[in-house]
XYZ file of C-alpha atoms in Angstrom:
500
model
C -17.858 -21.015 1.034
C -17.936 -19.677 4.562
C -21.443 -18.221 4.272
C -23.869 -19.658 6.830
C -26.851 -21.567 5.553
C -30.085 -19.675 5.211
C -32.459 -20.386 8.090
C -35.557 -22.234 7.221
C -38.861 -20.557 7.722
C -40.801 -21.970 10.680
C -43.731 -24.012 9.685
C -47.025 -23.089 11.335
C -48.962 -25.978 12.698
C -52.600 -25.200 13.407
C -53.925 -26.454 16.750
C -55.845 -29.616 16.699
C -59.584 -29.163 17.046
C -60.953 -30.070 20.435
C -63.132 -33.013 20.671
C -66.721 -32.008 21.201
C -68.215 -32.973 24.498
C -70.583 -35.842 24.296
C -74.202 -34.783 24.585
C -75.798 -35.439 27.953
C -77.685 -38.575 28.295
C -81.402 -38.118 27.983
C -83.155 -38.230 31.331
C -85.803 -40.762 31.887
C -89.260 -39.881 33.094
C -88.520 -41.102 36.613
C -85.337 -38.967 36.861
C -87.221 -35.877 35.695
C -89.912 -36.403 38.308
C -87.305 -36.881 41.038
C -85.484 -33.703 39.985
C -88.698 -31.660 39.967
C -89.637 -33.076 43.365
C -86.236 -32.188 44.864
C -86.488 -28.590 43.549
C -89.955 -28.233 45.048
C -88.678 -29.560 48.372
C -85.799 -27.072 48.343
C -88.158 -24.151 47.628
C -90.511 -25.280 50.395
C -87.637 -25.462 52.895
C -86.489 -21.948 51.962
C -90.016 -20.606 52.453
C -90.247 -22.313 55.822
C -86.938 -20.775 56.891
C -88.160 -17.360 55.734
C -91.392 -17.761 57.688
C -89.523 -18.717 60.859
C -87.453 -15.535 60.802
C -88.447 -13.352 63.722
C -89.370 -9.760 62.880
C -90.063 -6.705 65.016
C -91.898 -3.517 64.057
C -90.166 -0.936 66.253
C -90.603 2.796 66.737
C -87.180 4.428 67.044
C -87.094 7.861 68.699
C -84.749 10.718 67.841
C -83.265 13.383 70.100
C -86.257 15.721 69.557
C -88.720 12.895 70.448
C -89.788 12.466 66.825
C -89.947 8.840 65.744
C -89.532 6.596 62.717
C -90.960 3.089 62.382
C -88.655 0.384 61.046
C -88.950 -3.375 60.554
C -86.060 -5.303 62.130
C -85.547 -9.033 61.625
C -83.121 -11.354 63.344
C -80.608 -11.236 60.472
C -80.116 -7.450 60.507
C -77.191 -5.868 62.311
C -77.122 -2.482 63.983
C -75.154 -1.027 61.046
C -77.984 -1.911 58.626
C -80.629 -0.450 60.950
C -78.674 2.801 61.343
C -78.348 3.169 57.556
C -82.132 2.945 57.252
C -82.615 5.523 59.999
C -80.113 7.925 58.402
C -81.976 7.692 55.083
C -85.413 8.090 56.688
C -84.390 11.096 58.800
C -82.248 12.647 56.007
C -79.229 12.913 58.306
C -75.601 13.330 57.264
C -73.420 10.271 57.635
C -71.161 10.371 60.673
C -69.271 7.913 62.858
C -70.975 9.327 65.973
C -74.469 7.983 65.204
C -75.468 5.288 67.694
C -78.504 3.154 68.488
C -79.391 3.284 72.189
C -81.467 0.840 74.240
C -83.243 2.719 77.041
C -84.487 0.981 80.207
C -86.555 3.582 82.108
C -87.546 1.135 84.859
C -83.876 0.609 85.791
C -82.713 4.170 84.974
C -80.006 3.055 82.573
C -79.290 2.785 78.853
C -76.885 0.952 76.605
C -75.169 1.755 73.302
C -75.350 -1.039 70.725
C -72.176 -2.075 68.943
C -72.448 -2.042 65.150
C -71.887 -5.791 64.742
C -74.640 -6.732 67.200
C -78.141 -7.826 66.238
C -80.908 -5.866 67.999
C -83.393 -8.742 67.851
C -81.240 -10.846 70.176
C -81.675 -8.190 72.884
C -85.283 -7.277 72.114
C -86.462 -10.867 72.540
C -85.894 -10.448 76.294
C -88.264 -7.468 76.533
C -91.541 -8.177 78.338
C -94.945 -7.563 76.795
C -95.765 -4.515 78.955
C -92.256 -3.076 78.841
C -91.417 0.614 78.731
C -88.099 0.022 76.987
C -87.483 1.902 73.766
C -84.840 2.544 71.130
C -83.317 5.960 70.449
C -81.127 7.161 67.578
C -78.737 9.907 68.694
C -75.158 11.080 68.255
C -72.661 9.900 70.875
C -69.153 11.360 70.897
C -67.893 8.590 73.159
C -68.650 5.850 70.627
C -65.231 5.876 68.938
C -63.296 8.137 71.306
C -60.779 5.294 71.641
C -59.561 5.710 68.029
C -59.430 9.508 68.145
C -57.342 9.786 71.320
C -55.977 6.296 72.111
C -53.324 7.642 74.492
C -56.050 8.386 77.079
C -57.247 4.770 77.208
C -54.447 2.428 76.123
C -51.570 3.877 78.163
C -51.299 3.712 81.915
C -52.164 6.759 83.960
C -48.481 7.522 84.576
C -47.666 7.422 80.829
C -50.838 9.249 79.765
C -50.255 12.198 77.433
C -52.702 14.926 76.612
C -51.388 15.456 73.061
C -49.856 12.998 70.624
C -49.024 13.102 66.944
C -51.197 11.211 64.502
C -48.469 8.793 63.438
C -47.806 7.911 67.062
C -51.514 7.317 67.609
C -51.595 4.990 64.618
C -48.600 2.988 65.821
C -50.087 2.737 69.309
C -53.324 1.307 67.902
C -51.455 -1.135 65.658
C -49.324 -2.420 68.521
C -52.309 -2.821 70.820
C -54.529 -4.740 68.388
C -51.685 -6.805 66.910
C -50.750 -8.215 70.328
C -47.127 -6.978 70.241
C -47.443 -4.130 72.741
C -47.010 -4.396 76.520
C -50.728 -3.705 77.102
C -52.134 -5.825 74.301
C -55.592 -7.311 74.674
C -56.839 -5.375 77.708
C -55.665 -1.944 78.886
C -54.400 -1.485 82.428
C -57.354 0.022 84.262
C -57.601 -0.088 88.043
C -58.731 2.218 90.796
C -61.381 2.887 93.410
C -65.051 2.363 92.537
C -68.199 2.784 94.605
C -70.242 -0.436 94.554
C -73.921 -0.499 95.497
C -74.825 -2.987 98.196
C -78.208 -3.894 99.701
C -80.614 -0.980 99.851
C -79.125 2.395 98.925
C -75.748 2.080 100.609
C -72.503 2.335 98.628
C -69.066 0.975 99.560
C -65.720 2.189 98.146
C -63.463 -0.633 96.936
C -60.332 -1.027 94.838
C -61.187 -2.735 91.514
C -59.036 -4.165 88.720
C -59.964 -4.851 85.095
C -59.096 -8.223 83.566
C -59.985 -9.843 80.247
C -62.395 -12.266 81.920
C -64.216 -9.825 84.198
C -64.093 -7.229 86.931
C -62.236 -8.084 90.153
C -62.091 -6.543 93.644
C -58.934 -6.417 95.780
C -59.483 -7.373 99.411
C -56.264 -5.717 100.489
C -57.195 -2.340 99.041
C -54.823 -0.176 97.035
C -51.364 -1.783 96.662
C -48.188 0.033 97.539
C -45.937 1.559 94.894
C -43.978 -1.045 92.955
C -46.178 -3.946 94.048
C -48.849 -5.777 92.111
C -52.427 -6.245 93.172
C -53.037 -9.498 94.982
C -55.866 -11.336 96.686
C -58.485 -10.627 93.975
C -62.055 -11.833 94.047
C -64.315 -11.857 90.999
C -67.151 -9.353 91.088
C -68.756 -10.220 87.727
C -67.772 -12.025 84.516
C -67.945 -10.398 81.065
C -69.009 -13.531 79.171
C -72.774 -12.962 79.233
C -72.946 -9.511 80.833
C -73.624 -6.237 79.029
C -72.455 -2.724 79.870
C -75.069 -0.071 80.730
C -74.685 3.581 81.718
C -76.660 4.965 84.652
C -78.964 7.988 84.325
C -80.043 9.978 87.367
C -78.671 7.570 89.971
C -77.703 10.321 92.361
C -81.369 11.144 92.864
C -82.790 7.655 92.474
C -80.238 5.398 94.218
C -78.436 8.024 96.360
C -75.132 7.359 94.603
C -72.179 9.530 95.729
C -71.554 10.686 92.143
C -73.601 10.810 88.949
C -71.020 8.897 86.828
C -72.325 5.351 87.150
C -72.409 2.198 85.041
C -73.922 -1.246 85.507
C -73.167 -4.807 84.383
C -76.042 -7.237 83.922
C -77.391 -9.966 81.727
C -80.067 -9.058 79.166
C -82.566 -11.429 80.819
C -82.877 -9.216 83.902
C -85.469 -6.562 83.047
C -86.429 -5.685 86.635
C -84.530 -5.001 89.857
C -82.353 -7.920 90.841
C -79.441 -8.675 93.128
C -77.511 -10.016 90.123
C -77.233 -6.480 88.642
C -73.966 -4.810 89.656
C -74.192 -1.042 90.138
C -70.854 0.824 90.116
C -70.031 4.517 90.356
C -66.928 6.551 89.383
C -65.719 9.800 90.881
C -65.327 11.816 87.640
C -66.062 11.645 83.912
C -62.513 10.739 82.828
C -62.400 7.680 85.046
C -65.857 6.673 83.778
C -64.577 6.832 80.192
C -61.490 4.752 81.050
C -63.556 2.031 82.716
C -66.236 1.859 79.997
C -63.725 1.817 77.122
C -61.650 -0.807 78.935
C -64.687 -3.051 79.496
C -65.688 -2.751 75.824
C -62.149 -3.707 74.743
C -62.065 -6.659 77.117
C -65.413 -7.907 75.846
C -65.212 -7.270 72.064
C -61.498 -6.780 71.334
C -60.539 -6.271 67.691
C -64.197 -6.239 66.623
C -64.331 -2.565 67.646
C -61.504 -1.759 65.208
C -63.304 -3.590 62.386
C -66.502 -1.644 63.107
C -64.619 1.664 63.039
C -62.903 0.853 59.724
C -66.160 -0.230 58.073
C -67.854 2.968 59.239
C -65.057 5.065 57.723
C -65.323 3.148 54.434
C -69.066 3.793 54.301
C -68.488 7.489 54.949
C -65.877 7.701 52.180
C -68.098 5.933 49.659
C -71.006 8.197 50.619
C -68.862 11.313 50.185
C -67.626 10.087 46.778
C -71.197 9.509 45.610
C -72.281 12.940 46.879
C -69.343 14.706 45.187
C -69.988 12.852 41.907
C -73.660 13.824 42.045
C -72.756 17.481 42.670
C -70.243 17.417 39.795
C -72.833 15.956 37.389
C -75.374 18.539 38.485
C -72.872 21.361 37.874
C -72.152 19.970 34.412
C -75.851 19.919 33.546
C -76.227 23.542 34.682
C -73.284 24.706 32.548
C -74.557 22.780 29.528
C -78.031 24.271 29.813
C -76.523 27.779 30.107
C -74.327 27.167 27.048
C -77.278 25.874 25.017
C -79.453 28.866 25.888
C -77.036 31.628 24.715
C -76.695 30.721 20.958
C -80.441 30.193 20.716
C -81.181 33.700 22.003
C -78.608 35.244 19.625
C -80.090 33.396 16.641
C -83.597 34.563 17.596
C -82.436 38.214 17.742
C -80.696 37.889 14.367
C -83.765 36.350 12.751
C -86.029 39.067 14.153
C -83.757 41.828 12.774
C -83.681 40.095 9.361
C -87.475 39.895 9.316
C -87.755 43.596 10.143
C -85.372 44.541 7.321
C -87.143 42.299 4.823
C -90.609 43.633 5.702
C -89.430 47.266 5.345
C -87.909 46.480 1.938
C -91.131 44.790 0.804
C -93.206 47.840 1.856
C -90.919 50.180 -0.115
C -91.137 47.955 -3.187
C -94.941 47.846 -3.024
C -95.152 51.629 -2.804
C -92.960 51.932 -5.888
C -95.065 49.406 -7.833
C -98.439 51.105 -7.114
C -99.827 53.107 -10.204
C -100.381 56.858 -10.183
C -103.976 58.231 -9.854
C -105.864 58.411 -13.261
C -108.203 61.159 -14.655
C -111.326 59.389 -13.411
C -110.072 59.412 -9.868
C -109.138 63.106 -10.226
C -112.626 63.946 -11.575
C -114.233 62.061 -8.712
C -112.174 64.120 -6.330
C -113.364 67.408 -8.033
C -117.128 66.704 -7.619
C -119.132 69.044 -5.303
C -120.128 67.756 -1.889
C -123.624 66.176 -1.524
C -126.500 68.399 -0.297
C -127.445 68.261 3.380
C -130.002 65.651 4.332
C -132.324 68.159 6.053
C -133.736 69.477 2.727
C -135.103 66.084 1.674
C -136.490 64.920 5.087
C -140.134 63.715 5.081
C -142.630 65.272 7.624
C -143.563 63.081 10.621
C -146.860 61.107 10.331
C -149.910 62.483 12.196
C -150.832 60.809 15.484
C -153.843 58.542 15.564
C -156.208 60.186 18.065
C -158.840 57.505 17.752
C -157.180 55.077 20.157
C -154.793 57.211 22.199
C -156.167 60.250 24.126
C -153.962 63.298 24.348
C -151.799 63.487 27.443
C -152.823 65.910 30.208
C -151.001 69.190 30.491
C -147.981 69.156 32.754
C -149.454 71.595 35.275
C -152.825 69.774 35.850
C -151.794 66.652 37.863
C -154.502 64.773 39.809
C -154.530 65.266 43.556
C -154.426 61.537 44.380
C -150.940 61.177 42.867
C -149.355 63.122 45.665
C -147.541 61.101 48.317
C -149.313 62.566 51.333
C -152.992 62.154 50.106
C -154.879 58.810 50.341
C -155.982 56.871 47.261
C -159.457 57.620 45.771
C -162.328 55.176 46.477
C -162.806 52.293 44.018
C -165.503 52.637 41.297
C -168.958 51.123 41.925
C -169.336 47.483 40.841
C -170.999 46.709 37.546
C -174.638 45.437 37.627
C -175.766 47.456 40.647
C -174.632 44.888 43.292
C -174.167 46.304 46.851
C -170.686 46.159 48.375
C -169.909 43.248 50.718
C -170.347 43.915 54.466
C -167.261 44.550 56.552
C -166.142 41.666 58.838
C -165.950 42.703 62.470
C -164.134 40.064 64.654
C -163.499 40.506 68.395
C -159.836 40.774 69.410
C -158.195 37.611 70.791
C -157.982 37.296 74.611
C -154.653 38.087 76.264
C -152.148 35.309 76.890
C -152.352 35.784 80.657
C -156.043 34.774 80.707
C -155.287 31.177 79.599
C -154.994 28.595 82.428
C -151.507 27.007 82.885
C -150.976 23.444 81.620
C -151.288 20.664 84.171
C -147.993 19.468 85.716
C -146.377 16.318 84.396
C -146.767 13.317 86.650
C -143.490 11.458 87.265
C -143.513 8.015 85.815
C -143.147 5.225 88.319
C -141.644 2.771 85.872
C -138.147 3.397 84.452
C -137.813 3.707 80.700
C -137.259 0.396 78.955
C -133.640 -0.336 77.992
C -132.613 0.156 74.426
C -132.428 -3.043 72.423
C -128.834 -4.147 71.825
C -127.792 -5.852 68.698
C -125.976 -9.110 68.865
C -123.327 -7.859 66.448
C -122.324 -4.877 68.600
C -118.598 -4.854 69.399
C -117.529 -5.227 73.049
C -116.830 -2.160 75.082
C -113.359 -0.747 74.324
C -111.238 0.266 77.272
C -109.203 3.413 76.455
C -105.420 3.147 76.774
C -103.742 4.543 79.886
C -102.479 8.137 79.706
C -99.062 8.641 78.184
C -96.241 9.064 80.688
C -92.965 10.436 79.362
C -89.929 8.320 79.959
C -87.595 9.598 82.705
C -84.662 8.999 80.359
C -86.282 11.293 77.789
C -86.391 14.094 80.353
C -82.813 13.281 81.256
C -81.635 13.472 77.633
C -83.436 16.770 77.060
C -81.585 18.334 80.030
C -78.259 16.609 79.362
C -75.432 18.955 78.428
C -71.781 18.187 77.914
C -69.067 20.560 79.024
C -65.707 21.013 77.380
C -63.939 19.393 80.340
C -65.872 16.141 79.926
C -64.042 15.185 76.720
C -60.346 14.907 75.922
C -58.770 17.783 73.957
C -58.911 17.558 70.123
C -55.850 16.298 68.226
C -53.417 18.955 66.948
């Protein structure tokens, strides 16, 4: 027998039941009280933290000087505030929306980065400040990611046009730290620096990751590096501001200026560094380079989060439009069969009613002999033959009327009325009253003149509960930056060309 043995069927072993967990030990009265006390302490600490949070009620202005009021606390970022403003103003989502801090007293403004917290800057505002927030579109906010070749490459390697894949690789190399110009782009050149008063000096400046430096030796020769640098200002606690109207206010040689200062300085100070560029392209290179040196990869994270928000918003809007289109088609489809059924029912009713009328006419009996005899009777006699004569008039109480031709003379319009009848009882008529006419108004003496009172009138009694006198607010003065924004126009040469 070479046949293999039959395999045995596997035996199924059910899993062993798990041991139930032991019930928790009952808590004593003291443990319960301690637990309740700890929960109350935790809730009280949370409420105290919530009460300590600093909040600001701010009026944010738009480009057309309309405003929206928002509540900003110290935990909110600029991205959250901008979302609220977009919803309140019913604007379309875009990566160009920016929150601007305007300083009219210093003729400058600053664009907030999306990761910043506005309350940290607003705490430095004075009580009687003229600073304000504005919500506008700024094309230079993310110009770095749309045309990186203008800002990340050196001026010799700068290209006006570049393919999208090359732009993406350039950004990846720069922010990953593998490229030759990783961290901080190579930006250097001549800048006009404001000194004491309104004088400006032209110096050769160099951008570094720690701050802005000035070369004492001037522009280096070709093939040599810049040497003998002195620090002008550090980026650690300084913020970047753009100048507005400096050519008229500070006599700057050009109107493309920017400033570096700490947020504590809200008035004119020698610690504020005023710098001026010669054209718009160099201004963009310096400002983008300073932002990269100060924030680094945080700018890339802000740009990616903004694009994600825009995509999610577009998906929600497209889904809403699709659902609305579906509802419209469904309502149109539901209306058509109803109208057809109503027309069919109305035609059926008309047919049925006509058939019923025909059947009723067929069922009605023919006229009998009585009805025919009634139709053959002669017509009734006229009513004039059986009229009764009119009753005679009672002449005892009513006299006959006068003839139409004999009218009394006193009824005519031109003749006066007849005299009244004599009174009964033989009484004589009353005598006529004859009164003299009143004297003329000119014959009356004039009234005596009023004597001026020597004592002044007593003062009016004042109540103790009267509120104090309210001093009206000073007249509204428009901000100089508002006038500047209303007249600000960008030309096509101010921005780099669009990507192909």
